[in-house]
Tab-separated table of C-alpha atoms in Angstrom:
chain	number	residue	atom	x	y	z
R	1	UNK	CA	-0.199	0.296	-0.127
R	2	UNK	CA	1.407	3.322	-1.177
R	3	UNK	CA	2.465	6.196	2.071
R	4	UNK	CA	-0.024	8.223	0.887
R	5	UNK	CA	-2.725	5.807	0.266
R	6	UNK	CA	-2.141	4.354	3.895
R	7	UNK	CA	-1.933	7.906	5.629
R	8	UNK	CA	-4.898	9.009	3.900
R	9	UNK	CA	-6.689	5.984	4.949
R	10	UNK	CA	-5.655	6.881	8.812
R	11	UNK	CA	-7.395	10.438	8.381
R	12	UNK	CA	-10.387	8.195	7.591
R	13	UNK	CA	-10.243	5.900	10.080
R	14	UNK	CA	-10.064	7.789	12.912
R	15	UNK	CA	-13.374	9.445	11.596
R	16	UNK	CA	-15.065	6.432	11.007
R	17	UNK	CA	-14.074	4.987	14.225
R	18	UNK	CA	-15.603	8.153	16.643
R	19	UNK	CA	-18.446	8.023	14.049
R	20	UNK	CA	-19.159	4.572	14.565
R	21	UNK	CA	-19.137	4.529	18.106
R	22	UNK	CA	-21.726	7.341	18.756
R	23	UNK	CA	-23.909	5.205	16.818
R	24	UNK	CA	-24.363	1.778	18.736
R	25	UNK	CA	-27.282	0.546	17.096
R	26	UNK	CA	-27.029	-2.862	14.682
R	27	UNK	CA	-28.595	-1.342	11.852
R	28	UNK	CA	-26.068	1.445	11.752
R	29	UNK	CA	-23.356	-1.108	12.111
R	30	UNK	CA	-24.215	-3.277	9.590
R	31	UNK	CA	-24.739	-0.805	6.953
R	32	UNK	CA	-20.983	0.553	7.256
R	33	UNK	CA	-19.722	-2.702	7.412
R	34	UNK	CA	-21.777	-3.575	4.038
R	35	UNK	CA	-21.000	-0.693	2.096
R	36	UNK	CA	-16.951	-1.133	3.172
R	37	UNK	CA	-17.374	-4.683	1.681
R	38	UNK	CA	-18.335	-3.089	-1.302
R	39	UNK	CA	-15.716	-0.789	-1.259
R	40	UNK	CA	-13.259	-3.719	-1.285
R	41	UNK	CA	-15.298	-5.271	-3.838
R	42	UNK	CA	-17.663	-8.166	-1.762
R	43	UNK	CA	-20.274	-8.000	-3.423
R	44	UNK	CA	-21.598	-11.392	-2.907
R	45	UNK	CA	-22.749	-13.080	0.351
R	46	UNK	CA	-22.142	-16.299	1.367
R	47	UNK	CA	-25.115	-18.811	2.145
R	48	UNK	CA	-25.482	-19.111	6.419
R	49	UNK	CA	-21.397	-20.013	7.524
R	50	UNK	CA	-20.240	-23.405	8.315
R	51	UNK	CA	-20.124	-24.424	11.781
R	52	UNK	CA	-18.212	-27.557	10.660
R	53	UNK	CA	-15.342	-28.149	13.294
R	54	UNK	CA	-14.074	-31.424	11.377
R	55	UNK	CA	-13.974	-29.342	8.211
R	56	UNK	CA	-12.388	-26.869	9.093
R	57	UNK	CA	-9.546	-28.685	10.620
R	58	UNK	CA	-8.858	-30.047	7.462
R	59	UNK	CA	-8.084	-26.739	6.343
R	60	UNK	CA	-6.052	-25.851	9.562
R	61	UNK	CA	-3.523	-29.038	8.753
R	62	UNK	CA	-3.099	-27.402	5.426
R	63	UNK	CA	-1.985	-23.258	5.832
R	64	UNK	CA	1.340	-22.095	6.444
R	65	UNK	CA	0.460	-18.471	7.110
R	66	UNK	CA	-2.239	-17.938	9.851
R	67	UNK	CA	-3.661	-14.777	10.459
R	68	UNK	CA	-5.424	-14.288	13.487
R	69	UNK	CA	-7.721	-11.097	14.231
R	70	UNK	CA	-8.327	-10.711	18.106
R	71	UNK	CA	-10.805	-8.245	19.826
R	72	UNK	CA	-12.268	-7.277	22.598
R	73	UNK	CA	-14.286	-10.718	23.139
R	74	UNK	CA	-11.236	-13.311	24.025
R	75	UNK	CA	-9.907	-10.901	26.821
R	76	UNK	CA	-13.329	-10.735	28.526
R	77	UNK	CA	-13.542	-14.816	28.813
R	78	UNK	CA	-10.492	-13.665	31.050
R	79	UNK	CA	-12.733	-11.654	33.349
R	80	UNK	CA	-11.073	-8.059	31.541
R	81	UNK	CA	-13.759	-5.291	31.538
R	82	UNK	CA	-14.565	-4.305	28.434
R	83	UNK	CA	-16.380	-0.506	29.255
R	84	UNK	CA	-18.995	-1.066	26.012
R	85	UNK	CA	-22.119	-2.060	26.106
R	86	UNK	CA	-24.398	-2.208	28.565
R	87	UNK	CA	-23.255	-2.026	32.246
R	88	UNK	CA	-19.844	-0.981	30.533
R	89	UNK	CA	-19.275	2.342	33.333
R	90	UNK	CA	-16.411	2.742	34.741
R	91	UNK	CA	-18.219	5.013	37.552
R	92	UNK	CA	-20.498	7.757	35.416
R	93	UNK	CA	-18.327	7.373	32.702
R	94	UNK	CA	-17.843	4.732	29.160
R	95	UNK	CA	-14.431	4.626	28.145
R	96	UNK	CA	-14.840	6.952	25.100
R	97	UNK	CA	-15.365	9.542	27.835
R	98	UNK	CA	-11.882	9.541	28.822
R	99	UNK	CA	-10.422	7.259	26.056
R	100	UNK	CA	-9.063	10.987	24.066
R	101	UNK	CA	-6.607	13.539	24.290
R	102	UNK	CA	-9.254	15.863	25.291
R	103	UNK	CA	-10.313	14.158	28.365
R	104	UNK	CA	-6.744	13.819	29.079
R	105	UNK	CA	-5.803	17.584	28.443
R	106	UNK	CA	-8.849	18.592	30.554
R	107	UNK	CA	-8.488	16.301	33.510
R	108	UNK	CA	-5.237	13.963	32.762
R	109	UNK	CA	-5.400	13.195	36.851
R	110	UNK	CA	-9.357	11.254	36.281
R	111	UNK	CA	-7.689	9.879	33.096
R	112	UNK	CA	-4.953	8.245	34.903
R	113	UNK	CA	-7.142	7.205	37.452
R	114	UNK	CA	-9.217	5.372	34.681
R	115	UNK	CA	-6.270	3.683	33.358
R	116	UNK	CA	-4.258	3.215	36.791
R	117	UNK	CA	-7.665	1.122	37.536
R	118	UNK	CA	-7.114	-1.194	34.088
R	119	UNK	CA	-3.091	-1.959	34.687
R	120	UNK	CA	-4.514	-2.733	38.400
R	121	UNK	CA	-7.068	-4.980	37.164
R	122	UNK	CA	-4.793	-7.395	35.211
R	123	UNK	CA	-2.451	-8.054	37.441
R	124	UNK	CA	-5.658	-10.738	38.610
R	125	UNK	CA	-6.127	-11.709	34.890
R	126	UNK	CA	-4.813	-14.770	33.183
R	127	UNK	CA	-4.391	-15.925	29.376
R	128	UNK	CA	-7.739	-18.293	28.995
R	129	UNK	CA	-7.524	-21.227	26.687
R	130	UNK	CA	-7.884	-19.644	23.488
R	131	UNK	CA	-4.937	-16.885	24.391
R	132	UNK	CA	-2.687	-20.276	24.698
R	133	UNK	CA	-3.902	-22.217	21.807
R	134	UNK	CA	-3.110	-19.298	19.545
R	135	UNK	CA	0.579	-19.558	21.159
R	136	UNK	CA	0.856	-23.299	20.713
R	137	UNK	CA	-0.140	-23.060	17.381
R	138	UNK	CA	2.171	-20.766	16.544
R	139	UNK	CA	5.273	-22.840	17.869
R	140	UNK	CA	3.910	-25.771	16.235
R	141	UNK	CA	3.735	-23.499	13.064
R	142	UNK	CA	7.224	-22.294	13.523
R	143	UNK	CA	8.411	-25.767	13.708
R	144	UNK	CA	7.479	-27.029	10.294
R	145	UNK	CA	8.460	-23.735	8.424
R	146	UNK	CA	4.908	-21.826	8.838
R	147	UNK	CA	3.907	-18.288	9.910
R	148	UNK	CA	1.469	-17.267	12.760
R	149	UNK	CA	0.847	-13.628	13.034
R	150	UNK	CA	-1.830	-12.155	15.528
R	151	UNK	CA	-3.058	-8.625	14.760
R	152	UNK	CA	-5.190	-7.465	18.134
R	153	UNK	CA	-7.322	-4.773	18.960
R	154	UNK	CA	-6.815	-5.083	22.575
R	155	UNK	CA	-4.299	-3.105	25.060
R	156	UNK	CA	-3.897	-6.256	27.752
R	157	UNK	CA	-0.910	-7.823	26.589
R	158	UNK	CA	-2.952	-11.394	27.559
R	159	UNK	CA	-1.267	-12.583	24.083
R	160	UNK	CA	2.257	-11.902	25.398
R	161	UNK	CA	1.635	-13.223	28.010
R	162	UNK	CA	0.565	-16.938	27.052
R	163	UNK	CA	3.565	-16.791	24.859
R	164	UNK	CA	2.306	-15.357	21.108
R	165	UNK	CA	5.614	-13.685	19.673
R	166	UNK	CA	4.425	-12.262	16.385
R	167	UNK	CA	2.120	-10.021	17.673
R	168	UNK	CA	0.630	-6.695	16.668
R	169	UNK	CA	-1.236	-4.215	19.138
R	170	UNK	CA	-3.528	-1.967	16.693
R	171	UNK	CA	-4.660	0.132	19.838
R	172	UNK	CA	-1.432	0.378	21.890
R	173	UNK	CA	-0.790	-1.371	24.954
R	174	UNK	CA	-2.011	-0.323	28.922
R	175	UNK	CA	1.569	-1.384	30.043
R	176	UNK	CA	3.463	1.412	27.897
R	177	UNK	CA	3.837	5.004	28.388
R	178	UNK	CA	4.234	7.944	26.028
R	179	UNK	CA	6.181	11.446	27.389
R	180	UNK	CA	4.361	14.161	26.202
R	181	UNK	CA	7.122	16.442	25.885
R	182	UNK	CA	9.525	14.080	24.296
R	183	UNK	CA	7.859	11.426	23.033
R	184	UNK	CA	9.617	8.600	24.474
R	185	UNK	CA	7.488	5.430	24.927
R	186	UNK	CA	9.248	3.012	27.463
R	187	UNK	CA	7.845	-0.572	29.109
R	188	UNK	CA	5.743	0.030	32.416
R	189	UNK	CA	4.976	-2.377	34.563
R	190	UNK	CA	5.401	-0.253	37.980
R	191	UNK	CA	2.491	-1.155	40.166
R	192	UNK	CA	1.183	1.536	41.250
R	193	UNK	CA	2.644	3.666	37.845
R	194	UNK	CA	2.990	6.301	40.545
R	195	UNK	CA	2.585	6.863	44.013
R	196	UNK	CA	-0.137	9.384	44.464
R	197	UNK	CA	-2.469	6.627	42.750
R	198	UNK	CA	-1.927	4.290	45.075
R	199	UNK	CA	-5.502	2.556	46.042
R	200	UNK	CA	-7.274	5.264	43.557
R	201	UNK	CA	-9.603	4.288	40.642
R	202	UNK	CA	-11.973	2.386	42.714
R	203	UNK	CA	-14.526	1.665	39.773
R	204	UNK	CA	-17.883	2.141	41.831
R	205	UNK	CA	-20.179	5.408	40.876
R	206	UNK	CA	-19.860	7.190	44.111
R	207	UNK	CA	-16.051	7.543	43.839
R	208	UNK	CA	-14.375	10.810	43.664
R	209	UNK	CA	-12.363	11.950	41.640
R	210	UNK	CA	-8.697	12.097	43.218
R	211	UNK	CA	-7.807	15.372	41.409
R	212	UNK	CA	-3.835	15.055	41.542
R	213	UNK	CA	-1.886	17.377	40.825
R	214	UNK	CA	0.193	17.241	37.666
R	215	UNK	CA	3.683	17.055	39.470
R	216	UNK	CA	2.436	14.346	41.268
R	217	UNK	CA	0.906	12.306	38.054
R	218	UNK	CA	3.731	9.953	36.192
R	219	UNK	CA	6.552	11.919	35.134
R	220	UNK	CA	9.057	10.545	32.256
R	221	UNK	CA	12.424	9.295	33.622
R	222	UNK	CA	14.039	11.072	30.691
R	223	UNK	CA	13.242	14.694	30.785
R	224	UNK	CA	10.903	14.673	33.660
R	225	UNK	CA	7.933	15.543	30.800
R	226	UNK	CA	4.137	14.305	31.665
R	227	UNK	CA	3.153	11.216	30.713
R	228	UNK	CA	0.130	9.101	28.925
R	229	UNK	CA	-0.729	5.446	28.386
R	230	UNK	CA	0.691	4.340	25.083
R	231	UNK	CA	-2.548	3.609	23.516
R	232	UNK	CA	-4.231	5.058	20.735
R	233	UNK	CA	-7.073	7.396	22.222
R	234	UNK	CA	-10.819	8.036	20.060
R	235	UNK	CA	-10.139	10.486	17.529
R	236	UNK	CA	-6.076	9.339	17.246
R	237	UNK	CA	-4.874	7.426	13.897
R	238	UNK	CA	-2.962	3.931	14.480
R	239	UNK	CA	0.531	3.739	13.740
R	240	UNK	CA	1.440	3.726	10.676
R	241	UNK	CA	4.382	0.820	10.888
R	242	UNK	CA	1.845	-1.237	12.346
R	243	UNK	CA	-0.976	-0.376	9.984
R	244	UNK	CA	1.244	-1.245	7.487
R	245	UNK	CA	2.255	-4.352	8.529
R	246	UNK	CA	-1.027	-5.574	9.459
R	247	UNK	CA	-2.231	-4.754	5.872
R	248	UNK	CA	1.156	-7.365	4.954
R	249	UNK	CA	-0.468	-10.340	6.326
R	250	UNK	CA	-3.863	-9.485	5.329
R	251	UNK	CA	-2.550	-9.663	1.652
R	252	UNK	CA	-0.213	-12.517	2.507
R	253	UNK	CA	-2.081	-15.041	5.233
R	254	UNK	CA	-3.872	-18.422	3.937
R	255	UNK	CA	-5.822	-18.612	6.253
R	256	UNK	CA	-7.853	-16.272	8.478
R	257	UNK	CA	-8.898	-16.549	12.037
R	258	UNK	CA	-11.314	-13.618	13.738
R	259	UNK	CA	-11.468	-14.047	17.481
R	260	UNK	CA	-14.050	-11.715	19.584
R	261	UNK	CA	-14.322	-8.786	17.363
R	262	UNK	CA	-17.646	-7.401	16.867
R	263	UNK	CA	-16.345	-6.390	12.930
R	264	UNK	CA	-17.496	-2.591	13.256
R	265	UNK	CA	-14.384	-0.633	14.291
R	266	UNK	CA	-12.257	0.690	11.834
R	267	UNK	CA	-9.766	-0.153	10.294
R	268	UNK	CA	-9.536	-3.381	11.641
R	269	UNK	CA	-12.900	-4.568	10.294
R	270	UNK	CA	-11.264	-3.854	7.080
R	271	UNK	CA	-9.045	-6.371	7.048
R	272	UNK	CA	-11.407	-10.425	7.189
R	273	UNK	CA	-13.437	-8.697	4.484
R	274	UNK	CA	-10.016	-8.568	2.290
R	275	UNK	CA	-8.953	-12.004	3.384
R	276	UNK	CA	-12.244	-13.016	2.045
R	277	UNK	CA	-11.734	-11.229	-1.079
R	278	UNK	CA	-8.731	-13.038	-2.312
R	279	UNK	CA	-10.464	-16.538	-2.373
R	280	UNK	CA	-8.787	-17.319	1.697
R	281	UNK	CA	-10.704	-19.159	4.236
R	282	UNK	CA	-11.371	-16.843	7.092
R	283	UNK	CA	-13.232	-18.370	10.268
R	284	UNK	CA	-15.302	-16.055	12.764
R	285	UNK	CA	-15.850	-17.298	16.436
R	286	UNK	CA	-18.009	-14.773	18.697
R	287	UNK	CA	-20.273	-15.066	20.900
R	288	UNK	CA	-22.794	-14.325	18.558
R	289	UNK	CA	-23.148	-13.065	15.047
R	290	UNK	CA	-22.086	-9.732	13.614
R	291	UNK	CA	-22.221	-7.900	10.556
R	292	UNK	CA	-19.132	-9.709	8.943
R	293	UNK	CA	-20.600	-13.423	9.751
R	294	UNK	CA	-22.178	-13.716	6.490
R	295	UNK	CA	-19.141	-13.020	4.752
R	296	UNK	CA	-17.396	-15.733	5.984
R	297	UNK	CA	-16.843	-19.574	4.910
R	298	UNK	CA	-17.145	-20.653	8.818
R	299	UNK	CA	-18.601	-19.630	12.304
R	300	UNK	CA	-18.279	-20.835	15.758
R	301	UNK	CA	-21.156	-19.013	17.924
R	302	UNK	CA	-19.613	-19.759	22.088
R	303	UNK	CA	-16.907	-19.320	23.746
R	304	UNK	CA	-13.372	-18.723	22.213
R	305	UNK	CA	-11.187	-20.546	24.827
R	306	UNK	CA	-14.192	-23.782	23.937
R	307	UNK	CA	-13.941	-24.047	19.882
R	308	UNK	CA	-10.494	-22.087	19.647
R	309	UNK	CA	-8.140	-24.859	21.013
R	310	UNK	CA	-10.216	-27.144	19.471
R	311	UNK	CA	-9.372	-25.933	15.942
R	312	UNK	CA	-6.141	-25.269	16.529
R	313	UNK	CA	-5.342	-28.623	18.198
R	314	UNK	CA	-2.658	-30.991	16.937
R	315	UNK	CA	-3.352	-33.318	14.698
R	316	UNK	CA	-3.406	-36.852	16.456
R	317	UNK	CA	-2.270	-38.726	12.992
R	318	UNK	CA	1.017	-36.623	13.117
């Protein structure tokens, strides 16, 4: 993909992500998915996708370059809060209220409380069988000269903890920071990330804001500037290098799994349709149908922790 086209896509993506999140009804989600599918050339819908696990496993045996797209659903099975949909609140806020540059500029203390809470919650969360199955499959395929690449929208690093190596984190990581002054990006697993946030960030609606002075919030060890979470906020562009690498996998994989993603957040929602356009098998694993379901060859309705290990299990005949 040419650099100028990628830059244009990044700008369009930021607008689309914000727009779709403001319109949560399924009819809007489906309309935008179908419009995007037409733009990438998918004009013919498949009949109801297959849920034949044996047939999928036969295709998995032949695959040598597998792209796995994961979203909030796979992490939710590990007990990670999604802060989306009904009941998805931290205090009286949803993620899109706090995960923005404007929110951080207006109240960095409040935004840091929110992310501190999310970081601390992850101390009690572990990868589930789907995460481990993906990591184990990656190693097995590498041993025979193959390749597995995971492109995730999640920021919790559970794929990394499970052992996945070929990983692109589209939206950044809870455990990295970026300096607002010098731009330095560093891994940070301190708990708490700064003393002023200790015992702060309780999620109940009745908890007051801590109103921590900027001087006491997380600081850059190189220049002393204010740190922010190194995550992609609503209205921000994705990292150009990460997005370019993800598109390269979309264009070269010979099988694709879509796990726990709603297929409405762009540009990730474009990836699987583009794979399907090339005639490559796409298998979706989700608790419900998504706007993309009818465009894919396989759909397995249920927990990823149950179906993904079945799909990726080692062949007993080997």
